[in-house]
Each structure stands twice: as structure tokens, then as C-alpha cells.
Short mmCIF file of C-alpha atoms in Angstrom, two decimals:
data_model
loop_
_atom_site.label_atom_id
_atom_site.label_comp_id
_atom_site.label_asym_id
_atom_site.label_seq_id
_atom_site.Cartn_x
_atom_site.Cartn_y
_atom_site.Cartn_z
CA MET A 840 15.27 -7.83 -9.55
CA ALA A 841 17.70 -9.69 -11.83
CA ASP A 842 18.56 -13.29 -10.93
CA VAL A 843 22.29 -12.50 -11.01
CA ILE A 844 24.44 -9.40 -10.53
CA LYS A 845 27.60 -8.92 -12.62
CA ASN A 846 30.32 -6.38 -12.04
CA THR A 847 32.29 -4.21 -14.44
CA THR A 848 36.03 -4.94 -14.29
CA PHE A 849 38.74 -2.29 -14.43
CA GLY A 850 39.49 -3.30 -18.00
CA GLU A 851 35.86 -2.94 -19.02
CA LEU A 852 35.21 0.32 -17.19
CA LYS A 853 35.08 3.40 -19.45
CA VAL A 854 35.22 7.06 -18.55
CA GLY A 855 31.65 8.34 -18.85
CA ASP A 856 29.99 5.12 -17.63
CA THR A 857 27.03 5.88 -15.33
CA ALA A 858 24.63 4.11 -13.01
CA SER A 859 21.91 5.19 -10.58
CA ILE A 860 19.25 4.02 -8.15
CA GLU A 861 16.08 5.66 -6.85
CA ARG A 862 14.81 5.47 -3.29
CA VAL A 863 11.96 6.96 -1.25
CA CYS A 864 12.98 8.10 2.21
CA SER A 865 10.65 6.32 4.64
CA VAL A 866 10.03 6.48 8.36
CA GLN A 867 11.28 2.89 8.60
CA ASP A 868 14.56 3.86 6.92
CA LEU A 869 15.22 6.47 9.57
CA TYR A 870 14.38 4.14 12.46
CA LEU A 871 16.80 1.56 11.05
CA PHE A 872 19.51 4.16 10.44
CA ALA A 873 19.17 5.38 14.03
CA HIS A 874 19.54 1.80 15.31
CA VAL A 875 22.62 1.10 13.19
CA SER A 876 24.39 4.44 13.64
CA GLY A 877 23.33 5.22 17.19
CA ASN A 878 22.39 8.74 16.07
CA THR A 879 19.17 9.62 17.92
CA ASN A 880 19.28 13.35 17.25
CA PRO A 881 15.57 14.29 17.51
CA VAL A 882 15.61 16.25 14.24
CA VAL A 883 16.49 13.08 12.29
CA VAL A 884 14.48 10.43 14.19
CA PRO A 885 10.70 10.18 13.64
CA ASP A 886 8.34 10.41 16.58
CA GLN A 887 6.29 7.23 16.91
CA ALA A 888 3.41 9.17 18.46
CA SER A 889 3.29 11.82 15.74
CA SER A 890 1.46 11.89 12.42
CA GLU A 891 3.65 14.77 11.20
CA ASN A 892 6.78 12.79 10.41
CA ARG A 893 6.93 14.13 6.86
CA ALA A 894 8.75 17.13 8.33
CA VAL A 895 11.57 14.96 9.71
CA THR A 896 14.96 15.46 8.04
CA ALA A 897 16.97 12.39 7.01
CA PRO A 898 20.55 12.18 8.33
CA PHE A 899 22.97 13.35 5.65
CA MET A 900 24.78 10.02 5.69
CA TRP A 901 21.52 8.15 5.02
CA ALA A 902 21.58 9.85 1.62
CA GLY A 903 25.32 9.25 1.32
CA SER A 904 24.86 5.53 1.89
CA LEU A 905 22.86 5.33 -1.34
CA ILE A 906 26.03 6.14 -3.30
CA SER A 907 27.72 3.16 -1.69
CA ALA A 908 24.82 1.03 -2.89
CA VAL A 909 25.27 2.20 -6.48
CA LEU A 910 29.02 1.58 -6.45
CA GLY A 911 28.76 -1.80 -4.73
CA ASN A 912 25.79 -3.16 -6.65
CA LEU A 913 25.82 -1.56 -10.09
CA LEU A 914 28.97 0.25 -11.17
CA PRO A 915 31.60 -1.05 -10.85
CA GLY A 916 29.54 -3.55 -8.77
CA PRO A 917 30.51 -6.56 -6.65
CA GLY A 918 34.11 -6.43 -5.47
CA THR A 919 34.35 -2.62 -5.39
CA LEU A 920 36.04 -1.10 -2.33
CA TYR A 921 36.19 2.52 -1.23
CA ARG A 922 39.41 4.45 -0.85
CA SER A 923 37.75 7.79 -0.11
CA GLN A 924 34.56 9.74 -0.57
CA ASP A 925 34.04 13.48 -0.33
CA LEU A 926 30.47 14.68 -0.29
CA ARG A 927 29.05 18.19 0.06
CA ALA A 928 25.55 18.77 1.44
CA VAL A 929 23.49 21.09 -0.76
CA SER A 930 19.93 20.55 0.55
CA ARG A 931 18.00 18.23 2.88
CA VAL A 932 15.93 15.10 2.37
CA LYS A 933 12.60 14.78 4.18
CA VAL A 934 10.50 11.70 4.89
CA GLY A 935 8.55 10.89 1.71
CA ASP A 936 11.06 12.46 -0.68
CA LYS A 937 12.11 10.33 -3.64
CA VAL A 938 15.77 10.74 -4.51
CA ARG A 939 18.14 9.46 -7.19
CA ALA A 940 21.75 8.54 -6.34
CA SER A 941 24.03 8.39 -9.38
CA VAL A 942 27.70 7.86 -10.16
CA ARG A 943 29.75 8.65 -13.28
CA CYS A 944 33.28 7.49 -13.96
CA VAL A 945 35.40 10.59 -14.62
CA GLU A 946 38.95 9.18 -14.47
CA LYS A 947 40.84 5.88 -14.53
CA LYS A 948 44.09 6.06 -12.62
CA GLU A 949 46.72 3.38 -12.14
CA SER A 950 45.03 -0.03 -11.89
CA PRO A 951 42.75 -0.66 -10.04
CA ILE A 952 41.89 2.92 -9.01
CA ALA A 953 39.10 4.98 -10.57
CA VAL A 954 37.42 8.28 -9.74
CA PHE A 955 33.65 8.69 -9.81
CA GLU A 956 31.58 11.83 -9.71
CA THR A 957 28.80 11.17 -7.19
CA ARG A 958 25.48 12.97 -6.96
CA ILE A 959 22.19 12.73 -5.08
CA GLU A 960 19.15 14.69 -6.20
CA ARG A 961 15.41 14.76 -5.76
CA LEU A 962 13.41 13.80 -8.82
CA ASP A 963 12.52 17.44 -9.44
CA GLY A 964 16.23 18.07 -10.08
CA THR A 965 17.07 19.67 -6.73
CA VAL A 966 20.59 18.63 -5.76
CA VAL A 967 20.89 17.09 -2.31
CA ALA A 968 24.59 16.24 -2.29
CA GLU A 969 27.52 16.01 -4.67
CA GLY A 970 31.15 14.99 -4.53
CA ARG A 971 33.72 12.45 -5.71
CA ALA A 972 34.59 8.89 -4.79
CA LEU A 973 37.95 7.14 -5.16
CA VAL A 974 37.53 3.36 -5.37
CA ASP A 975 39.36 0.15 -6.11
CA VAL A 976 37.67 -1.39 -9.13
CA PRO A 977 37.58 -5.21 -9.28
CA LEU A 978 40.06 -6.74 -11.71
CA GLU A 979 38.21 -10.01 -12.21
CA ARG A 980 34.67 -10.85 -13.18
CA ILE A 981 32.41 -11.47 -10.20
CA THR A 982 28.94 -12.85 -10.74
CA VAL A 983 26.72 -13.35 -7.71
CA ALA A 984 23.17 -14.53 -7.28
CA ALA A 985 20.72 -11.80 -6.41
CA ARG A 986 19.68 -12.18 -2.80
CA GLU A 987 16.94 -10.92 -0.57
CA LEU A 988 18.13 -9.61 2.77
CA PRO A 989 16.56 -11.07 5.92
CA THR A 990 13.31 -9.34 6.78
CA LEU A 991 13.40 -6.82 9.61
CA ILE A 992 10.21 -6.16 11.54
CA LEU A 993 9.87 -2.77 13.20
CA ASP A 994 7.38 -2.08 15.95
CA GLU A 995 6.03 0.87 14.00
CA GLY A 996 5.24 1.30 10.33
CA ASP A 997 2.74 3.49 8.56
CA GLN A 998 1.62 3.06 5.00
CA PHE A 999 -1.89 4.30 5.73
CA THR A 1000 -0.99 7.96 6.25
CA PRO A 1001 -0.23 8.50 2.53
CA LEU A 1002 -3.73 7.19 1.72
CA ILE A 1003 -5.28 9.58 4.21
CA ASP A 1004 -3.21 12.43 2.77
CA ARG A 1005 -4.50 11.64 -0.73
CA ALA A 1006 -8.10 11.55 0.46
CA LYS A 1007 -7.72 14.87 2.28
CA THR A 1008 -7.15 16.60 -1.05
CA LEU A 1009 -10.81 15.87 -1.92
CA PRO A 1010 -13.90 17.63 -0.54
CA PRO A 1011 -15.53 15.83 2.42
CA MET A 1012 -17.90 13.09 1.28
CA ALA A 1013 -21.47 13.01 2.57
CA THR A 1014 -21.65 9.71 4.45
CA ALA A 1015 -24.64 7.95 5.97
CA VAL A 1016 -23.40 6.52 9.28
CA VAL A 1017 -25.71 3.71 10.38
CA CYS A 1018 -26.33 3.21 14.12
CA PRO A 1019 -23.30 5.10 15.50
CA ASP A 1020 -24.46 4.54 19.05
CA ASP A 1021 -21.30 3.25 20.74
CA HIS A 1022 -17.89 4.81 21.44
CA ASN A 1023 -15.99 3.21 18.54
CA SER A 1024 -18.49 3.77 15.74
CA LEU A 1025 -19.37 7.34 16.73
CA GLY A 1026 -15.76 8.23 17.57
CA GLY A 1027 -14.56 6.94 14.20
CA ALA A 1028 -17.17 8.97 12.33
CA VAL A 1029 -16.33 12.13 14.27
CA LEU A 1030 -12.59 11.61 13.70
CA ALA A 1031 -13.12 11.15 9.95
CA ALA A 1032 -15.16 14.35 9.93
CA ARG A 1033 -12.51 16.28 11.85
CA GLU A 1034 -9.89 15.09 9.35
CA GLY A 1035 -12.02 16.44 6.51
CA LEU A 1036 -12.82 13.06 4.94
CA ILE A 1037 -16.58 12.86 5.49
CA GLU A 1038 -19.66 14.90 6.33
CA PRO A 1039 -21.49 12.45 8.59
CA ILE A 1040 -25.25 11.99 8.52
CA LEU A 1041 -25.99 10.05 11.70
CA ILE A 1042 -28.85 7.57 11.39
CA GLY A 1043 -30.18 5.55 14.34
CA SER A 1044 -31.73 5.89 17.75
CA ARG A 1045 -31.45 9.58 18.65
CA ALA A 1046 -31.32 8.82 22.37
CA ALA A 1047 -28.63 6.13 21.99
CA ILE A 1048 -26.48 8.33 19.73
CA PHE A 1049 -26.60 11.28 22.12
CA LYS A 1050 -25.82 8.96 25.01
CA ALA A 1051 -22.71 7.67 23.19
CA ALA A 1052 -21.66 11.24 22.37
CA GLU A 1053 -21.99 12.30 25.99
CA ALA A 1054 -20.05 9.27 27.23
CA GLY A 1055 -17.24 9.95 24.75
CA GLY A 1056 -17.19 13.71 25.18
CA LEU A 1057 -18.01 14.18 21.50
CA ASP A 1058 -19.68 17.26 20.03
CA ILE A 1059 -22.15 16.16 17.35
CA SER A 1060 -24.29 19.28 17.37
CA SER A 1061 -23.27 20.27 13.83
CA TYR A 1062 -24.14 16.90 12.25
CA LYS A 1063 -27.45 15.99 10.69
CA LEU A 1064 -29.22 13.26 12.70
CA ILE A 1065 -32.04 11.05 11.41
CA ASP A 1066 -33.96 9.05 14.00
CA ALA A 1067 -34.51 5.32 13.34
CA ALA A 1068 -35.77 2.74 15.78
CA THR A 1069 -33.92 -0.35 14.49
CA GLY A 1070 -30.80 -1.28 12.58
CA VAL A 1071 -32.82 -2.40 9.57
CA GLU A 1072 -34.74 0.86 9.49
CA ALA A 1073 -31.54 2.89 9.82
CA SER A 1074 -29.91 0.86 7.02
CA ALA A 1075 -32.90 1.39 4.73
CA LYS A 1076 -32.79 5.15 5.34
CA ALA A 1077 -29.04 5.21 4.62
CA VAL A 1078 -29.56 3.41 1.31
CA GLU A 1079 -32.37 5.78 0.40
CA LEU A 1080 -30.10 8.78 1.05
CA VAL A 1081 -27.57 7.37 -1.41
CA ARG A 1082 -30.25 6.66 -4.00
CA ARG A 1083 -31.47 10.28 -3.72
CA GLY A 1084 -27.93 11.61 -4.08
CA GLU A 1085 -27.87 13.06 -0.56
CA ALA A 1086 -25.06 10.71 0.53
CA ALA A 1087 -22.16 9.27 -1.45
CA SER A 1088 -21.15 6.46 0.89
CA VAL A 1089 -22.32 4.38 3.83
CA MET A 1090 -20.48 3.66 7.08
CA LYS A 1091 -21.49 0.74 9.29
CA GLY A 1092 -21.82 1.47 12.99
CA ASN A 1093 -23.02 -0.63 15.91
CA LEU A 1094 -25.22 -3.15 14.13
CA HIS A 1095 -24.97 -6.60 12.56
CA THR A 1096 -23.50 -6.74 9.06
CA ASP A 1097 -26.48 -8.67 7.70
CA GLU A 1098 -28.85 -5.88 8.71
CA LEU A 1099 -26.93 -3.35 6.63
CA LEU A 1100 -26.01 -5.52 3.65
CA GLY A 1101 -29.54 -6.85 3.41
CA GLN A 1102 -30.67 -3.34 2.48
CA VAL A 1103 -27.67 -2.70 0.20
CA VAL A 1104 -28.21 -5.79 -1.96
CA LYS A 1105 -32.00 -6.01 -2.11
CA LYS A 1106 -33.33 -6.06 -5.66
CA ASP A 1107 -35.81 -3.22 -5.27
CA GLY A 1108 -34.50 -0.08 -3.65
CA GLY A 1109 -30.98 -1.34 -2.90
CA LEU A 1110 -27.60 -0.30 -4.24
CA ARG A 1111 -26.97 -3.02 -6.79
CA SER A 1112 -24.74 -2.00 -9.69
CA GLY A 1113 -24.73 -5.04 -11.95
CA ARG A 1114 -21.50 -6.32 -10.39
CA ARG A 1115 -21.25 -8.70 -7.46
CA ILE A 1116 -20.32 -6.85 -4.30
CA SER A 1117 -17.26 -7.98 -2.38
CA HIS A 1118 -15.12 -6.85 0.50
CA VAL A 1119 -11.47 -5.83 0.21
CA PHE A 1120 -9.17 -5.76 3.22
CA VAL A 1121 -6.26 -3.33 2.92
CA MET A 1122 -3.38 -4.44 5.14
CA ASP A 1123 -0.34 -2.52 6.35
CA ALA A 1124 2.06 -5.30 7.37
CA PRO A 1125 5.42 -4.45 9.00
CA THR A 1126 7.24 -6.96 6.79
CA LEU A 1127 6.08 -5.35 3.53
CA ASP A 1128 7.05 -2.07 1.89
CA HIS A 1129 3.67 -1.80 0.18
CA LEU A 1130 0.02 -2.23 1.07
CA LEU A 1131 -1.56 -5.65 0.61
CA PHE A 1132 -5.12 -6.00 -0.71
CA ILE A 1133 -6.98 -9.22 0.21
CA SER A 1134 -10.38 -10.29 -1.14
CA ASP A 1135 -12.87 -11.70 -0.35
CA ALA A 1136 -12.62 -12.51 3.34
CA ALA A 1137 -15.92 -11.09 4.58
CA ILE A 1138 -18.91 -11.46 2.22
CA ASN A 1139 -18.76 -14.20 -0.44
CA ILE A 1140 -18.46 -17.53 1.37
CA ALA A 1141 -17.70 -19.96 -1.46
CA PRO A 1142 -17.60 -17.94 -4.68
CA ASP A 1143 -17.87 -19.60 -8.06
CA LEU A 1144 -15.77 -18.53 -11.06
CA VAL A 1145 -18.23 -15.86 -12.21
CA THR A 1146 -18.26 -14.31 -8.74
CA LYS A 1147 -14.44 -14.47 -8.55
CA VAL A 1148 -14.23 -12.43 -11.74
CA ASP A 1149 -16.09 -9.59 -10.01
CA ILE A 1150 -14.12 -10.08 -6.78
CA THR A 1151 -10.87 -9.77 -8.72
CA GLN A 1152 -12.00 -6.74 -10.70
CA ASN A 1153 -13.26 -5.02 -7.55
CA ALA A 1154 -9.93 -5.58 -5.80
CA ILE A 1155 -7.98 -4.26 -8.80
CA ASP A 1156 -10.18 -1.18 -8.92
CA ILE A 1157 -9.59 -0.26 -5.29
CA ALA A 1158 -5.83 -0.92 -5.58
CA ILE A 1159 -5.66 1.45 -8.55
CA ALA A 1160 -7.73 3.98 -6.62
CA CYS A 1161 -5.09 3.79 -3.86
CA GLY A 1162 -2.37 4.76 -6.34
CA LEU A 1163 -1.00 1.56 -7.91
CA GLU A 1164 -0.68 1.92 -11.67
CA LYS A 1165 -1.03 -1.78 -12.53
CA PRO A 1166 -1.54 -4.00 -9.46
CA ARG A 1167 -0.01 -7.46 -9.39
CA VAL A 1168 -2.76 -9.93 -8.51
CA GLY A 1169 -2.04 -13.40 -7.13
CA ILE A 1170 -4.89 -15.93 -7.30
CA LEU A 1171 -4.27 -18.17 -4.31
CA SER A 1172 -4.64 -21.90 -3.89
CA ALA A 1173 -2.80 -24.59 -1.93
CA VAL A 1174 -0.42 -25.27 -4.82
CA GLU A 1175 1.02 -23.40 -7.78
CA THR A 1176 0.09 -25.94 -10.47
CA VAL A 1177 -3.29 -26.72 -11.98
CA ASN A 1178 -4.79 -29.81 -10.35
CA PRO A 1179 -8.29 -30.98 -11.40
CA ASN A 1180 -8.76 -32.36 -7.88
CA ILE A 1181 -8.37 -28.85 -6.40
CA PRO A 1182 -11.11 -26.70 -7.96
CA SER A 1183 -9.52 -23.41 -6.85
CA THR A 1184 -6.54 -24.10 -9.13
CA LEU A 1185 -8.88 -24.39 -12.12
CA ASP A 1186 -10.55 -21.09 -11.20
CA ALA A 1187 -7.14 -19.46 -10.78
CA ALA A 1188 -5.97 -20.58 -14.20
CA ALA A 1189 -9.22 -19.39 -15.77
CA LEU A 1190 -8.95 -15.98 -14.08
CA SER A 1191 -5.38 -15.58 -15.33
CA LYS A 1192 -6.41 -16.36 -18.89
CA MET A 1193 -9.44 -14.07 -18.66
CA ALA A 1194 -7.15 -11.23 -17.59
CA GLU A 1195 -4.90 -11.93 -20.59
CA ARG A 1196 -7.96 -11.70 -22.85
CA GLY A 1197 -9.11 -8.40 -21.33
CA GLN A 1198 -12.08 -9.80 -19.43
CA ILE A 1199 -10.45 -8.55 -16.22
CA LYS A 1200 -8.86 -5.14 -16.65
CA GLY A 1201 -6.22 -3.00 -15.02
CA GLY A 1202 -4.04 -5.58 -13.29
CA ILE A 1203 -1.46 -8.30 -13.95
CA VAL A 1204 -3.17 -11.52 -12.87
CA ASP A 1205 -1.45 -14.86 -12.29
CA GLY A 1206 -2.42 -18.11 -10.63
CA PRO A 1207 -2.67 -20.56 -9.16
CA LEU A 1208 -0.08 -19.42 -6.63
CA ALA A 1209 0.49 -20.77 -3.15
CA MET A 1210 0.86 -18.14 -0.45
CA ASP A 1211 4.64 -18.59 -0.18
CA ASN A 1212 5.41 -18.07 -3.85
CA ALA A 1213 2.88 -15.28 -4.18
CA MET A 1214 4.63 -13.21 -1.50
CA ASP A 1215 8.26 -14.35 -1.38
CA VAL A 1216 10.66 -13.94 -4.32
CA ALA A 1217 13.05 -16.60 -3.03
CA ALA A 1218 10.24 -19.15 -2.65
CA ALA A 1219 9.04 -18.48 -6.19
CA ARG A 1220 12.57 -18.71 -7.56
CA THR A 1221 13.20 -21.99 -5.72
CA LYS A 1222 10.11 -23.51 -7.33
CA GLY A 1223 11.12 -22.24 -10.75
CA ILE A 1224 8.14 -19.94 -11.14
CA THR A 1225 8.64 -17.24 -13.76
CA SER A 1226 5.98 -14.62 -13.36
CA LEU A 1227 5.51 -10.87 -13.04
CA VAL A 1228 3.35 -11.56 -9.97
CA ALA A 1229 5.10 -14.38 -8.13
CA GLY A 1230 6.88 -13.08 -5.05
CA ARG A 1231 5.60 -9.55 -5.64
CA ALA A 1232 1.81 -9.70 -5.29
CA ASP A 1233 0.00 -6.52 -4.31
CA VAL A 1234 -3.44 -8.16 -4.35
CA LEU A 1235 -4.37 -11.63 -3.10
CA ILE A 1236 -7.59 -13.29 -4.24
CA VAL A 1237 -8.45 -16.12 -1.84
CA PRO A 1238 -10.35 -19.26 -2.83
CA ASN A 1239 -13.06 -18.80 -0.20
CA LEU A 1240 -14.05 -16.78 2.82
CA GLU A 1241 -12.52 -19.20 5.32
CA ALA A 1242 -9.06 -18.96 3.74
CA GLY A 1243 -9.26 -15.19 3.51
CA ASN A 1244 -10.43 -14.82 7.08
CA MET A 1245 -7.49 -16.90 8.31
CA ILE A 1246 -4.94 -14.91 6.29
CA VAL A 1247 -6.26 -11.56 7.50
CA LYS A 1248 -6.36 -12.62 11.15
CA GLU A 1249 -2.91 -14.20 10.99
CA LEU A 1250 -1.50 -10.98 9.53
CA THR A 1251 -3.30 -8.94 12.18
CA PHE A 1252 -2.52 -10.99 15.29
CA VAL A 1253 0.77 -12.68 14.36
CA ALA A 1254 2.46 -10.22 11.99
CA ARG A 1255 1.03 -7.14 13.75
CA ALA A 1256 -0.50 -5.76 10.56
CA GLU A 1257 -3.07 -2.97 10.63
CA ALA A 1258 -6.26 -3.50 8.64
CA ALA A 1259 -8.93 -1.37 7.04
CA GLY A 1260 -11.56 -2.42 4.55
CA LEU A 1261 -14.29 -1.48 2.13
CA VAL A 1262 -17.25 -3.11 0.41
CA VAL A 1263 -17.07 -2.39 -3.31
CA GLY A 1264 -19.12 -3.28 -6.36
CA ALA A 1265 -22.27 -1.51 -5.15
CA ALA A 1266 -23.53 1.85 -6.37
CA ALA A 1267 -21.65 3.47 -3.48
CA PRO A 1268 -18.76 2.37 -1.24
CA VAL A 1269 -19.74 0.81 2.08
CA MET A 1270 -17.37 1.05 5.05
CA LEU A 1271 -18.02 -2.33 6.64
CA THR A 1272 -15.96 -1.81 9.76
CA SER A 1273 -16.13 -4.28 12.62
CA ARG A 1274 -17.80 -3.15 15.82
CA ALA A 1275 -14.44 -3.87 17.48
CA ASP A 1276 -12.44 -1.68 15.07
CA ASN A 1277 -10.71 1.34 16.57
CA ASP A 1278 -10.90 4.93 15.35
CA ARG A 1279 -7.79 4.49 13.21
CA ALA A 1280 -9.32 1.63 11.18
CA ARG A 1281 -12.47 3.66 10.62
CA LEU A 1282 -10.45 6.69 9.55
CA VAL A 1283 -8.50 4.68 6.97
CA SER A 1284 -11.70 3.03 5.74
CA ALA A 1285 -13.15 6.51 5.18
CA ALA A 1286 -10.05 7.42 3.16
CA LEU A 1287 -10.48 4.25 1.08
CA ALA A 1288 -14.10 5.15 0.41
CA GLN A 1289 -13.09 8.63 -0.74
CA LEU A 1290 -10.39 7.34 -3.09
CA TYR A 1291 -12.53 4.54 -4.50
CA GLU A 1292 -15.56 6.76 -5.11
CA TYR A 1293 -13.39 9.37 -6.83
CA ARG A 1294 -12.02 6.78 -9.24
CA ARG A 1295 -15.47 5.29 -9.79
CA ARG A 1296 -16.77 8.74 -10.81
CA THR A 1297 -13.78 10.02 -12.78
CA GLY A 1298 -12.01 6.91 -14.03
CA ARG A 1299 -8.68 8.00 -12.54
CA ALA A 1300 -6.85 7.86 -9.23
CA VAL A 1301 -6.39 10.83 -6.92
CA PRO A 1302 -2.84 12.19 -7.41
CA ALA A 1303 -0.60 11.94 -4.39
CA PRO A 1304 0.22 15.26 -2.70
CA GLY A 1305 3.00 16.63 -4.91
CA GLY A 1306 1.48 15.02 -8.02
CA GLU A 1307 3.46 11.77 -8.15
CA THR A 1308 1.64 8.52 -8.89
CA THR A 1309 2.56 5.42 -6.94
CA LYS A 1310 4.40 2.86 -9.01
CA VAL A 1311 3.74 -0.86 -8.99
CA ALA A 1312 5.21 -2.16 -5.73
CA ALA A 1313 8.43 -4.18 -5.52
CA GLU A 1314 9.57 -3.62 -9.10
#
């Protein structure tokens, strides 16, 4: 966003001048529009309990309001006032549609009146609405500072469903599920199988797994089951399945993390790939309009610079696999300036320079950044930070596990964010879900594993349904 917004005066305005904005219709948009307008017509308000909200039609005036944004912000810009607007509906906008609202000056009448042709269309060229606006154009120059509106937090938000939809376009992935002998771990695996994301191979105590299935009312008769007496034995068998090509990923069930990772990282017979493994949390926070990737908050306790290079690259790789073209990566510290007394600032500066030199690929990396100026444009602007990342980070690289753990738990329990995660950097993705995670977290983690493994094999991201690639967030 520009630091200042300038208008076009009546004297400067020319017939033929144009301006436009693009916007994706989201579930949150429709909730907010319903609150503001009072229109709770069920065909235009999403159902919080439904996962099929892509079929919901946006109110016609939601689309119409985008024209007001173009006129008031871009052309003529600040100071513009409506006299009238006629608008004819041609087609409908659904949740997930990306539309372009545009205006074109077609006539200048007696000062300060001008006529604009107005048009809304989907990016495939389908016209949504068209008409004309009669406005008072400002006579004097108005220059205003760009401003961020106060954040609104909705009870419901869902940025994970698009990831699941992407993953569903791929064939189910053979997945070794280690010790799925409680309700959450077995239920999550069965749900991911029902959604077409995985083909589970259940590994663990046969008696305990069947007991969990019976208690949860789950039918596991069609799944392959390999008996193993202990968590370590089950983990070793899961790793061996991956090494033989019989499984493409591993999902952690009801066992300690160390038991599973010990088999993944062992030198002989493990899943080492030449890169340090790390964990990436993927967070859906109600205050953000994009997913947030945080690493490493689960495996590497106090990583040195060499390890942070791999942590950063791993996080970039999974962000790209999730659809971001060039993720913005903020290397966090307590301050945004290099201070020899704070070692994490030196690492951050080194990582930024290494990215510039091509030693870290695929992302825009900047640091050191404090949390406020990594995530908030106003905070970055106040501190005079000029950066493509500051205020717009998609990926956060934390200085150590303690800091990352605190950030993730604060987002989860204070900001009501949803979390999923994946271990990357090994020869196969590992879904390192917590034993307390619900089915939803396990389902999203399975989608992450699918998307990451596809990119690891092919070198490209899975196209979104409809073929559009996600742009860098918050441009």
C-alpha cells in the first residue's frame, strides 16, 4: 500500500481515465456485510457449521460497494461524493470468486459533476454488474496518509478449507499412521481417509487399535494393519515402509514425539535427507487474511545459524507448496536493528544477506524484525522500516524453540487461531500432531503433507481448484 493517497481534481480528470481494484469474496466479507446491512437472507449468509460455503451467493450490493471503493480511493479519489448510481445485475458472485471492479470517466458535465461507467466482472471476463455513476469530483487537491482500518475479529474464519480443497485434487497418499490407538489419533486418520487425502496403514498394538475403533464407532476393516508391541517398534516399521516406497508420509498417533523422531533421524535406516529437519506450524488467525507459517517451535531447541538456514528454507518450501508464489519471511528477534549483544539479530542479518545471495531460495527474507513490525504495517512505518517484508510477513522464523512455542500458544489461546503442522526436511513429510489435537488439526496436517510432498516430487505447487495460483499475501 502507498504511504499517501492523492486524488484527481475536476480540472485534472480526463474522459477515458480508468481505475480498478480486485477482491476475493470471502466468508468473512459476507458475515461482516450481514452485520452492517442487517440482511440475514440465508442464501447470502454463510453457515458456520457447513464446509460447503463456496456455494453461497454474495449480496448484490456487496459487489456494488466495491465500485464505491474505487471512486473514493482511486479515481477521482478522496473527496468524491455520489450523486447517483445505477447498477444492473448480470450474474452472481460466489464465495471464493475473485472479481475486478472498474470505473471509466465517460463525461464531464458542469463543474464538479462527472459521469463514470462502472463495471464488475470476474477475472475470467464474466460480467457481474454494470451501470453508471454520477459523482461530485473534488475541486481541490486532497492528499491523505494511507491508513489501516481497525482490526475486526470474527468468531469464525476458515483459511484451511482452500488447502484441503487443493490436496483433494491429488490421489490419496499412502500414510503410515503410528500408534493410532486413541480416539483423536485414529479418528483423525479415518477422517483424512474419508476426505480422500490418505490411505492409512495403521501400525501399533492390534488390540489397542481395535479397542479405539470400537469405542469411537469407526470402521477400519478396509485399512491395512501392522501389529507392533511398542511405540519405538511401530515407528521403526513406519520408517521402513517409507524407505521401501510403500508409504509416502508418516502420521504420529498416540505416542511420545521422541519415540517417532528417534527413528526418523537415525543415521542408519532413518529418513535423513541431507537437510536439517524442522517443524512448521501453519496458523489460521482471525485477525489475518492469510495463513501464517511459524518455524521452528517444536524440534530445534536453540538452533545455530547453519540450522536456521535449513529451518528457513524448509518453511519457505512448505509456504510455496501451500500456494504462495514468493513468501515474505520475517526473521524475528527482540529488536529490528543488529545488536552484537543479541545473537539472534546477527543470525537474522546473516540469513537476510544469504537470501539475497541465493543461498536461501524462493522467498523474500528480511531481519532482524521484532514481532510488531513484522506483522503490523503501522508499527513498521512508525519505526521507519522500509522493507518488502515488514508488516506483511507470511513466514516467521523464531530465534529459538521457547520463543516459537510462546507465539504459537498465544495465537492459539489468546487470538483463537487454529493450528496445524508438519515436520519437513526429511525424506518424507511427518505429521507431528499433538496427542491433544482434534480431528480438524489432523485433517489439515494431512493436507499439508500432500501439498508438500507433491512439490518435493515435482518442483511445483498444486494448482488451486480453478487453476489460479495464490498471490503473495497482503500486497
